Coordinates of C-alpha atoms in Angstrom, one line a residue:
M1 CA 66.3 -6.0 236.1
N2 CA 68.2 -3.4 237.1
G3 CA 66.9 0.3 237.2
P4 CA 69.1 3.4 236.8
H5 CA 72.2 3.4 239.3
K6 CA 71.7 0.7 240.8
K7 CA 74.8 -1.7 239.0
R8 CA 76.6 1.3 238.1
R9 CA 80.4 0.5 237.2
R10 CA 83.5 2.4 237.9
Q11 CA 85.6 3.0 234.9
T12 CA 88.7 2.7 236.9
M13 CA 87.0 -1.4 238.3
S14 CA 87.1 -4.0 236.0
R15 CA 85.8 -3.8 231.9
P16 CA 82.0 -4.6 232.0
T17 CA 81.1 -8.4 232.6
P18 CA 80.1 -10.4 229.5
T19 CA 76.5 -10.3 230.5
G20 CA 73.3 -9.0 230.1
T21 CA 71.0 -7.8 226.8
T22 CA 73.8 -7.7 223.8
G23 CA 75.4 -11.1 225.5
A24 CA 72.5 -13.5 224.1
D25 CA 74.7 -12.9 220.9
S26 CA 77.1 -16.2 222.1
R27 CA 74.0 -18.3 224.0
A28 CA 72.0 -17.9 220.9
G29 CA 74.6 -19.4 218.8
V30 CA 74.7 -22.3 220.8
K31 CA 71.1 -22.4 219.9
R32 CA 70.8 -22.1 216.4
G33 CA 72.0 -25.6 215.5
V34 CA 68.5 -26.4 217.3
L35 CA 66.4 -23.6 216.1
G36 CA 67.7 -23.8 212.6
A37 CA 64.7 -26.4 211.1
A38 CA 62.6 -24.0 212.4
F39 CA 64.4 -20.9 211.3
M40 CA 64.6 -22.0 207.6
A41 CA 60.7 -23.3 207.8
T42 CA 59.6 -20.0 208.7
L43 CA 61.7 -17.3 206.9
T44 CA 59.4 -16.0 204.7
M45 CA 57.3 -15.5 207.3
V46 CA 59.4 -12.5 209.0
L47 CA 58.4 -10.3 207.6
L48 CA 54.4 -10.8 208.8
L49 CA 56.0 -10.2 212.6
G50 CA 53.0 -12.2 214.3
L51 CA 51.0 -9.1 214.8
N52 CA 47.9 -11.0 215.3
A53 CA 45.5 -10.8 218.4
E54 CA 45.5 -14.8 218.4
A55 CA 49.1 -14.8 218.5
L56 CA 49.5 -13.1 221.2
A57 CA 47.3 -15.1 223.4
A58 CA 50.1 -17.7 223.3
T59 CA 52.6 -16.8 225.4
C60 CA 54.5 -20.0 225.1
W61 CA 56.3 -20.9 221.7
S62 CA 57.3 -24.0 220.6
D63 CA 60.9 -23.1 219.9
A64 CA 61.5 -20.4 222.8
P65 CA 59.6 -22.2 225.9
S66 CA 59.8 -20.1 228.7
S67 CA 62.6 -22.0 230.7
W68 CA 65.2 -21.0 227.9
W69 CA 63.8 -17.3 228.4
M70 CA 64.6 -17.5 231.7
S71 CA 67.9 -19.4 231.3
S72 CA 68.9 -16.5 228.0
Y73 CA 67.8 -13.4 229.8
G74 CA 65.9 -14.0 232.9
V75 CA 62.6 -13.4 232.1
T76 CA 59.4 -15.0 231.1
D77 CA 57.5 -16.3 227.8
A78 CA 54.4 -14.2 229.8
D79 CA 57.1 -10.9 229.7
V80 CA 57.5 -11.6 226.3
A81 CA 54.0 -11.5 225.6
G82 CA 53.8 -8.5 226.5
V83 CA 56.5 -6.7 224.1
A84 CA 56.3 -9.2 220.7
D85 CA 54.0 -11.2 219.4
G86 CA 54.8 -14.7 217.6
Y87 CA 53.4 -16.3 214.8
P88 CA 51.2 -18.4 214.0
D89 CA 52.4 -21.5 213.6
G90 CA 53.9 -21.6 217.4
T91 CA 57.0 -20.1 216.6
F92 CA 58.8 -17.0 218.3
L93 CA 62.4 -17.2 215.7
P94 CA 64.4 -15.7 218.5
V95 CA 67.5 -15.5 216.3
V96 CA 66.0 -13.7 213.8
P97 CA 66.7 -10.1 212.9
V98 CA 64.2 -7.4 214.1
T99 CA 63.7 -4.7 211.3
R100 CA 63.4 -1.0 212.4
G101 CA 59.0 -1.4 211.9
Q102 CA 59.2 -4.4 214.1
F103 CA 61.3 -2.9 217.1
A104 CA 59.1 0.3 216.9
K105 CA 55.7 -1.8 217.5
M106 CA 58.0 -3.4 220.4
A107 CA 59.3 -0.4 222.4
T108 CA 55.7 1.4 222.1
R109 CA 53.8 -1.7 222.9
G110 CA 56.5 -3.2 225.6
L111 CA 57.0 0.8 227.2
G112 CA 52.9 1.8 227.2
V113 CA 53.4 5.0 224.4
A114 CA 50.1 5.5 222.8
T115 CA 50.4 4.6 219.4
A116 CA 49.1 7.8 216.9
D117 CA 47.5 8.4 214.0
P118 CA 47.5 11.7 212.2
G119 CA 46.0 12.9 209.6
A120 CA 49.1 13.0 207.2
P121 CA 51.4 10.3 207.1
T122 CA 55.0 12.0 208.9
F123 CA 57.1 9.7 207.5
A124 CA 57.1 8.9 203.3
D125 CA 57.8 5.7 203.3
V126 CA 55.5 4.6 205.8
P127 CA 52.0 5.4 204.9
A128 CA 48.4 4.9 207.0
S129 CA 48.6 1.9 205.3
H130 CA 51.4 0.4 206.6
L131 CA 51.2 -2.4 209.4
F132 CA 53.5 -0.7 211.0
F133 CA 52.0 2.9 210.5
T134 CA 50.6 3.8 214.4
Y135 CA 53.0 2.0 216.0
I136 CA 55.8 4.2 214.1
E137 CA 53.7 7.1 214.6
G138 CA 53.3 7.1 218.2
A139 CA 56.9 6.3 218.7
H140 CA 57.8 9.3 216.7
A141 CA 55.0 11.6 218.9
G142 CA 56.7 10.8 221.9
G143 CA 60.6 11.3 220.4
L144 CA 61.8 8.1 220.4
I145 CA 62.3 8.3 216.2
G146 CA 63.7 11.0 214.2
G147 CA 64.0 9.2 210.8
Y148 CA 66.4 10.2 207.5
Q149 CA 65.9 13.5 205.7
T150 CA 66.2 13.3 202.0
G151 CA 65.8 14.7 198.9
S152 CA 62.1 12.4 198.6
G153 CA 61.2 13.8 202.5
L154 CA 61.4 12.1 205.5
R155 CA 62.2 8.3 205.3
Y156 CA 61.9 5.4 209.2
R157 CA 63.5 3.0 206.1
P158 CA 61.1 0.3 208.2
Q159 CA 62.0 -3.0 206.2
S160 CA 66.0 -2.7 207.5
N161 CA 67.2 -4.6 210.1
I162 CA 67.6 -2.2 213.3
T163 CA 71.3 -2.1 214.4
R164 CA 72.4 -2.1 218.3
Q165 CA 73.0 1.3 218.8
Q166 CA 70.0 2.5 217.0
A167 CA 67.7 0.1 219.5
M168 CA 69.6 2.0 221.8
S169 CA 69.3 5.2 220.8
I170 CA 64.9 4.4 220.8
L171 CA 65.0 2.7 224.2
A172 CA 68.0 6.1 226.2
R173 CA 65.7 8.9 224.3
Y174 CA 62.2 7.7 225.9
L175 CA 63.9 6.6 229.5
S176 CA 66.3 9.5 229.7
Q177 CA 63.2 11.9 228.9
L178 CA 60.7 10.0 231.3
E179 CA 63.3 10.5 234.0
L180 CA 63.6 14.0 233.3
D181 CA 59.5 14.4 233.4
T182 CA 59.9 12.3 236.7
T183 CA 62.6 14.5 238.4
G184 CA 62.9 17.4 236.5
V185 CA 67.3 16.3 236.1
V186 CA 69.4 13.6 234.7
H187 CA 71.1 11.9 237.6
G188 CA 75.1 11.7 237.2
D189 CA 77.7 10.5 239.7
V190 CA 80.6 13.3 239.7
I191 CA 77.7 16.0 239.3
E192 CA 74.2 14.5 241.2
K193 CA 71.4 16.4 238.8
Y194 CA 71.8 17.5 235.1
G195 CA 69.5 19.6 232.7
S196 CA 69.9 17.3 229.8
L197 CA 71.3 14.0 228.4
E198 CA 73.5 16.4 226.2
L199 CA 75.2 18.0 230.0
W200 CA 75.2 14.5 231.8
Y201 CA 76.8 13.1 228.7
N202 CA 79.5 15.9 227.9
S203 CA 80.6 16.2 231.7
E204 CA 80.8 12.4 232.7
G205 CA 78.5 10.1 230.9
K206 CA 81.2 9.6 227.8
F207 CA 83.1 8.2 230.2
W208 CA 80.9 4.9 230.2
L209 CA 82.3 3.6 227.0
N210 CA 85.8 3.9 227.9
G211 CA 85.5 0.1 229.1
Y212 CA 84.6 -1.3 225.5
D213 CA 87.2 -2.6 222.5
D214 CA 84.6 -1.0 220.1
S215 CA 83.0 2.1 221.8
A216 CA 85.1 4.3 218.6
Q217 CA 82.2 2.1 216.3
V218 CA 79.4 4.0 218.2
A219 CA 78.2 6.5 215.9
S220 CA 78.2 10.0 216.7
D221 CA 74.6 10.7 217.2
H222 CA 73.8 7.5 219.4
R223 CA 77.2 7.9 221.9
A224 CA 75.1 9.4 225.0
T225 CA 72.4 7.3 224.5
T226 CA 74.2 4.1 224.9
A227 CA 76.5 5.9 226.9
Y228 CA 73.2 6.5 229.3
L229 CA 71.9 2.6 229.2
V230 CA 75.2 1.1 230.4
S231 CA 75.3 3.9 233.1
R232 CA 71.9 2.9 233.9
G233 CA 72.3 -0.9 234.1
V234 CA 70.2 -2.3 231.2
V235 CA 73.7 -2.3 228.4
E236 CA 76.2 -4.2 229.4
G237 CA 77.8 -5.5 226.2
S238 CA 79.8 -9.1 225.5
N239 CA 82.9 -10.0 225.7
W240 CA 83.8 -6.5 226.5
C241 CA 82.4 -5.6 223.1
L242 CA 79.3 -3.5 222.5
N243 CA 79.1 -4.5 219.1
P244 CA 77.3 -1.5 218.1
T245 CA 76.6 -2.1 214.6
A246 CA 75.6 -5.5 214.7
T247 CA 71.6 -6.1 213.9
L248 CA 69.3 -7.6 216.9
A249 CA 67.6 -10.7 217.1
R250 CA 64.1 -10.4 218.3
S251 CA 65.1 -12.3 221.6
Q252 CA 67.3 -10.1 222.4
A253 CA 65.2 -6.8 221.4
A254 CA 62.4 -8.4 223.5
A255 CA 64.7 -8.4 226.4
L256 CA 65.7 -5.4 226.2
V257 CA 62.9 -3.7 226.1
L258 CA 61.5 -5.4 229.1
R259 CA 65.0 -4.4 230.7
V260 CA 64.4 -0.5 229.9
K261 CA 60.9 -1.2 231.1
A262 CA 61.9 -2.6 234.5
A263 CA 64.4 1.1 234.8
A264 CA 61.1 2.9 233.9
A265 CA 59.0 1.5 236.3
D266 CA 62.4 2.4 239.4
I267 CA 62.4 5.9 238.2
R268 CA 58.5 6.4 238.6
M269 CA 58.4 4.8 242.0
P270 CA 60.3 5.9 245.0
P271 CA 62.1 3.5 247.2
G272 CA 61.0 1.5 250.1
A273 CA 62.7 3.3 253.1
P274 CA 65.7 1.8 255.2
R275 CA 65.5 -0.9 257.5
N276 CA 67.1 -2.0 260.6
L277 CA 68.4 0.7 261.6
D278 CA 70.6 0.7 264.8
L279 CA 73.0 3.4 266.5
V280 CA 76.6 2.8 267.4
A281 CA 79.3 4.1 269.2
T282 CA 82.5 5.7 267.3
G283 CA 85.0 5.5 270.1
A284 CA 86.9 3.3 272.9
Q285 CA 86.4 5.9 275.3
V286 CA 82.1 7.0 274.8
N287 CA 79.1 5.0 275.0
V288 CA 75.7 3.9 272.8
T289 CA 73.6 1.8 275.0
P290 CA 70.3 -0.3 273.4
T291 CA 67.9 0.3 276.7
E292 CA 64.9 -0.7 274.6
G293 CA 63.1 -0.9 271.4
H294 CA 64.3 1.8 269.4
L295 CA 65.9 3.8 272.1
Y296 CA 69.3 4.7 272.8
V297 CA 71.4 6.2 275.8
G298 CA 74.7 7.6 275.4
N299 CA 77.7 9.6 275.7
D300 CA 79.2 10.1 271.8
P301 CA 78.1 13.2 270.2
T302 CA 79.3 11.8 267.3
P303 CA 77.7 8.2 266.8
R304 CA 77.1 6.2 264.2
L305 CA 74.2 5.1 262.5
T306 CA 73.9 2.2 260.6
G307 CA 71.4 0.0 258.5
N308 CA 69.9 -1.5 255.0
T309 CA 68.8 0.2 252.3
L310 CA 69.6 0.3 248.4
P311 CA 73.0 -0.8 247.2
D312 CA 75.2 2.5 246.4
S313 CA 72.8 4.9 247.0
H314 CA 72.9 8.4 248.8
M315 CA 72.0 8.4 251.8
T316 CA 70.2 11.2 254.1
V317 CA 69.8 11.2 257.9
Y318 CA 67.3 13.9 259.7
D319 CA 67.2 14.7 263.4
E320 CA 63.7 14.9 264.5
P321 CA 61.4 17.5 264.6
F322 CA 63.7 18.7 261.4
F323 CA 62.6 16.0 258.8
G324 CA 62.5 18.0 255.5
T325 CA 64.0 20.8 256.5
A326 CA 67.5 20.2 257.9
H327 CA 69.6 16.9 257.7
L328 CA 72.4 15.9 259.4
K329 CA 74.3 14.1 257.2
R330 CA 74.3 12.8 254.0
E331 CA 76.3 9.8 252.7
K332 CA 76.4 6.8 250.7
S333 CA 75.1 3.1 250.7
N334 CA 78.3 0.6 249.6
L335 CA 77.2 -2.3 247.0
A336 CA 75.8 -4.4 249.8
G337 CA 73.5 -2.4 250.4
R338 CA 74.7 -1.4 253.9
F339 CA 75.0 2.2 255.3
Y340 CA 77.3 3.6 258.1
V341 CA 76.8 7.4 258.6
D342 CA 78.7 9.2 261.3
L343 CA 77.1 11.8 262.2
D344 CA 80.2 14.3 263.3
D345 CA 79.3 16.9 260.9
P346 CA 80.8 19.9 263.1
L347 CA 78.4 22.4 261.5
R348 CA 75.3 20.0 263.3
A349 CA 76.9 19.0 266.0
L350 CA 74.3 17.0 268.4
A351 CA 73.2 18.6 271.9
D352 CA 72.6 17.4 275.2
G353 CA 69.1 15.7 275.1
T354 CA 66.6 13.6 273.5
H355 CA 67.3 13.3 270.0
S356 CA 65.1 11.2 266.5
F357 CA 67.6 10.1 263.7
T358 CA 65.4 8.8 260.5
A359 CA 66.8 8.1 257.2
T360 CA 65.7 7.6 253.5
V361 CA 67.6 7.4 250.7
T362 CA 67.7 8.3 247.0
N363 CA 67.4 5.6 244.0
G364 CA 68.9 6.6 240.5
S365 CA 65.9 8.7 239.8
G366 CA 66.2 10.7 242.1
L367 CA 63.0 9.9 243.8
E368 CA 63.4 9.8 248.2
S369 CA 62.3 7.0 250.1
P370 CA 59.6 8.0 252.8
A371 CA 61.1 8.3 256.4
S372 CA 63.1 5.1 258.3
E373 CA 61.3 4.1 261.4
A374 CA 63.0 6.9 264.1
V375 CA 66.0 5.6 266.4
T376 CA 65.4 7.8 269.6
Y377 CA 68.8 8.9 271.6
L378 CA 69.6 10.5 274.8
L379 CA 72.7 12.2 274.5
D380 CA 74.2 12.7 277.7
T381 CA 77.8 14.2 278.0
L382 CA 77.8 15.4 281.6
S383 CA 79.1 14.1 284.6
P384 CA 76.8 12.6 287.7
T385 CA 77.1 14.7 290.7
G386 CA 77.8 13.7 294.2
S387 CA 78.6 13.5 297.6
I388 CA 79.2 10.8 300.8
T389 CA 76.9 11.6 303.5
S390 CA 78.3 9.0 306.1
P391 CA 80.9 8.8 307.5
T392 CA 81.2 12.0 308.5
V393 CA 84.4 13.8 308.7
P394 CA 85.7 17.0 310.6
S395 CA 87.6 18.3 307.4
P396 CA 89.6 16.3 304.6
E397 CA 92.7 16.4 306.2
E398 CA 91.8 14.7 309.0
Y399 CA 90.1 10.8 309.7
A400 CA 86.7 9.6 310.5
L401 CA 86.3 8.0 313.7
V402 CA 84.1 4.4 313.3
H403 CA 83.8 2.3 316.1
S404 CA 82.1 -0.8 313.2
A405 CA 83.5 -2.8 310.8
S406 CA 80.8 -2.6 308.7
P407 CA 80.1 1.2 308.9
P408 CA 77.8 3.5 307.4
F409 CA 78.7 4.4 304.0
T410 CA 76.2 6.6 302.0
V411 CA 76.2 9.0 298.9
V412 CA 74.1 10.9 297.3
A413 CA 74.1 11.1 293.4
T414 CA 72.2 13.4 291.2
D415 CA 72.3 13.4 287.5
Q416 CA 70.6 16.1 285.5
G417 CA 70.7 14.3 282.2
S418 CA 69.8 10.2 281.6
G419 CA 70.1 9.1 285.5
V420 CA 72.1 8.0 287.8
E421 CA 72.2 3.6 286.9
S422 CA 74.8 2.8 290.0
V423 CA 77.1 3.3 293.1
R424 CA 80.4 1.5 292.9
F425 CA 81.3 1.6 297.0
Q426 CA 85.2 1.4 296.9
V427 CA 87.3 0.9 300.1
A428 CA 91.1 0.6 299.9
T429 CA 94.1 0.6 302.6
D430 CA 95.5 3.9 303.2
R431 CA 98.7 4.2 301.2
T432 CA 100.1 6.1 298.6
E433 CA 98.7 3.7 295.8
P434 CA 96.1 2.6 297.4
D435 CA 94.5 -1.1 295.6
W436 CA 90.7 -0.4 295.8
E437 CA 88.4 -3.0 296.2
T438 CA 84.4 -3.1 295.1
V439 CA 82.4 -4.0 298.1
F440 CA 79.3 -3.1 296.7
T441 CA 77.3 -1.8 294.1
D442 CA 74.0 0.1 295.1
T443 CA 71.9 0.5 291.7
A444 CA 68.5 1.0 293.6
P445 CA 68.3 4.1 295.6
E446 CA 65.9 4.7 298.5
P447 CA 62.8 5.5 296.9
G448 CA 61.7 9.3 296.6
T449 CA 65.5 10.0 297.5
A450 CA 69.0 10.3 295.9
C451 CA 70.8 8.2 298.3
F452 CA 72.8 5.4 297.3
A453 CA 73.9 2.9 300.5
A454 CA 76.6 0.3 301.1
L455 CA 75.2 -3.1 302.5
W456 CA 78.9 -4.6 303.7
P457 CA 78.7 -8.5 302.7
A458 CA 76.6 -10.9 305.2
G459 CA 78.6 -13.9 304.3
G460 CA 82.4 -15.1 303.0
P461 CA 85.0 -14.1 303.0
G462 CA 84.2 -10.1 303.8
A463 CA 81.4 -10.6 306.5
A464 CA 83.9 -9.8 309.0
G465 CA 84.4 -6.2 307.9
L466 CA 86.8 -4.0 308.3
P467 CA 89.9 -4.9 311.0
D468 CA 90.7 -1.9 313.2
G469 CA 93.5 0.5 310.6
R470 CA 93.3 3.1 308.2
Y471 CA 91.4 3.1 305.3
L472 CA 90.1 5.1 302.4
L473 CA 86.6 5.1 300.7
R474 CA 85.0 6.5 297.8
A475 CA 82.3 5.7 295.3
V476 CA 82.3 5.5 291.9
V477 CA 79.0 6.9 290.5
T478 CA 77.8 6.3 286.9
D479 CA 74.9 7.6 284.7
R480 CA 72.9 5.8 281.9
A481 CA 75.3 7.3 279.4
G482 CA 78.4 5.5 280.6
N483 CA 79.3 8.7 281.8
E484 CA 81.3 8.6 285.7
H485 CA 82.1 10.9 288.7
T486 CA 84.2 9.8 291.5
V487 CA 83.0 11.1 295.1
G488 CA 86.4 10.7 297.5
P489 CA 88.3 9.3 299.1
M490 CA 87.4 10.1 302.5
K491 CA 89.7 9.1 305.6
V492 CA 89.1 6.4 308.1
R493 CA 90.4 5.0 311.1
V494 CA 88.4 1.9 312.1
E495 CA 88.6 1.1 316.0
T496 CA 86.5 -1.7 316.7
L497 CA 88.4 -2.1 320.1
A498 CA 88.0 1.0 321.8
A499 CA 87.0 1.9 325.6
V500 CA 83.7 2.1 326.1
Q501 CA 82.9 5.6 328.6
G502 CA 80.0 7.2 329.4
T503 CA 81.1 10.1 327.9
G504 CA 82.2 9.1 324.6
A505 CA 79.0 7.3 323.0
P506 CA 79.6 5.5 319.9
T507 CA 78.3 6.8 316.2
W508 CA 77.5 3.1 315.1
A509 CA 76.5 0.2 316.5
V510 CA 76.2 -3.0 315.3
A511 CA 73.9 -5.9 316.1
T512 CA 75.8 -9.2 316.4
S513 CA 74.5 -12.8 317.7
R514 CA 77.8 -13.3 320.3
C515 CA 76.2 -11.8 322.8
R516 CA 74.5 -14.1 325.4
G517 CA 70.8 -15.0 324.0
G518 CA 71.4 -14.4 320.7
L519 CA 70.2 -11.5 318.6
T520 CA 67.8 -9.2 320.7
P521 CA 66.5 -5.8 320.1
Q522 CA 67.9 -5.6 323.6
T523 CA 71.6 -6.7 323.4
I524 CA 74.6 -4.7 321.5
Y525 CA 77.7 -5.7 320.4
L526 CA 80.5 -3.6 320.9
G527 CA 84.3 -3.5 321.6
R528 CA 83.6 -7.2 322.4
R529 CA 81.4 -6.2 325.0
C530 CA 77.5 -7.2 325.2
F531 CA 75.4 -3.8 326.4
P532 CA 71.7 -4.3 327.5
L533 CA 69.3 -1.7 325.7
D534 CA 66.8 -0.2 326.9
S535 CA 63.5 0.5 325.3
R536 CA 61.6 3.7 325.7
G537 CA 59.7 4.4 323.0
K538 CA 58.6 3.1 319.1
D539 CA 61.3 3.9 317.6
T540 CA 64.2 4.9 320.1
M541 CA 66.3 3.0 321.9
T542 CA 69.1 3.9 325.0
L543 CA 72.2 2.6 325.0
A544 CA 73.3 1.6 328.8
F545 CA 76.4 1.7 330.0
G546 CA 76.7 0.1 333.1
P547 CA 77.7 2.8 336.5
S548 CA 78.6 5.2 334.4
S549 CA 76.7 4.9 331.7
E550 CA 74.9 7.7 329.5
R551 CA 71.9 7.2 327.8
R552 CA 71.7 8.8 324.3
P553 CA 68.4 7.7 321.7
A554 CA 69.2 6.8 318.2
K555 CA 67.1 5.5 315.5
T556 CA 66.5 1.7 315.9
G557 CA 67.9 1.3 311.7
A558 CA 71.1 3.2 312.8
L559 CA 71.7 0.9 315.4
L560 CA 71.0 -2.8 313.9
D561 CA 72.5 -4.1 310.7
A562 CA 69.7 -6.2 309.1
H563 CA 68.5 -1.5 308.3
R564 CA 70.4 -0.2 305.2
P565 CA 71.8 2.9 306.3
A566 CA 69.8 6.3 305.8
C567 CA 71.7 9.8 304.2

């Protein structure tokens, strides 16, 4: 069963499918051979319609079991028992035509329309003693029926068989009025809101009849109501036909009322909130990365929000804390219930900072769902900043002279938006087109600082460090949103074989096991020579250079390779 708008078919698409309420003719025809005996035996009881409470208590009929109702109409016999009664002999007579009086009872009881017992009968042919008097009066009071004006007064003709278009008009008046009372408008596709059923039909509703071969047979006073039920998916036709002037069988009448009942429930009840929301980037040069839960960080100012909801329904995306007062984008879900909303409205551009996206869906009755679970997005379009703090160079045109194959390489990096994610330390031979190689990626700065440092390989091909020569050093700083900033390059000259002079103490030294006795805090290897270290104080060591020595204090961490360089 489908509510308003849930199965709307554009007239540019294929013809209406040969299924649905009016499609029971072919199925009923197949059943006639089986049901013929029961039909002939009880034909004289048609007018009784089984309108007693005892018949209502039985929810299964010998000639229309629950399996038949389910296979034919997708409903159960218990559903049907809430709309129509059977006969005292336990039959339903599903293929017998239903009269106008009988259908008035089916519609009022099935849809919950109040019965009425006025002091004076409304219709000349429906006196207070009539079997269906209170149901017909209730349908008239509810605006479902009007009757025929004749020279002898207003008549309803309760004994006449009802036609399909008459039945559809009765039900469409109920459903369209419910939509107006509940939402204030009749909802359309071309224009979203209409003040009446007639305005909707004259603007776009009439096109819903174009797909049927016999649409010209629909009477003028039934065209708007018939088109309305077609647009709401209640009526779909059979073999490209509506058969508007044909009679309606009891089974078809009951199924039609149940379809309208389901559509009415959809009108009264707001839909559920959209679910499974996700945020993705919309381009190759931008990033949106999930962090944890519904938290995302990225540099895409026009991300795409996706998720699941009602099929072919209008979506609205909000950015908290503006829910209810402003929206970012309106879009429509596809026929599978997936939605893809690009937040790219230039009039509602996203600014850097934290956003909280929620989505709602509006059903065919115009009722908006509650907001979905929020998706939090930290947008950061600004690049991080940074500078190389070691080695140091007198000027950008000059080379920094280092006396270690694994020189200290440190960077101070900051980002005011999403924060620094990593620093890639890279080296290349000094030439016109450098071939950069990443020697280390640091993702954890010194606690309490913005200092990132390269730790040179302790093993493998790179353990020997850089051979003497000229190099370029640079660092690529990346923030959590994916923005990058390159620091450098810096020119460096590595000279590990330089003679040690008393007046030219090195700026960096490497402890090594090459010296006799192995690696000790008292020995340092420099320029292929081992030098003893004198310990003076807890954190200070002094280089001793033999006869022409110059003693210079240095932090222990700046001398031993096992320590992280400091900025």
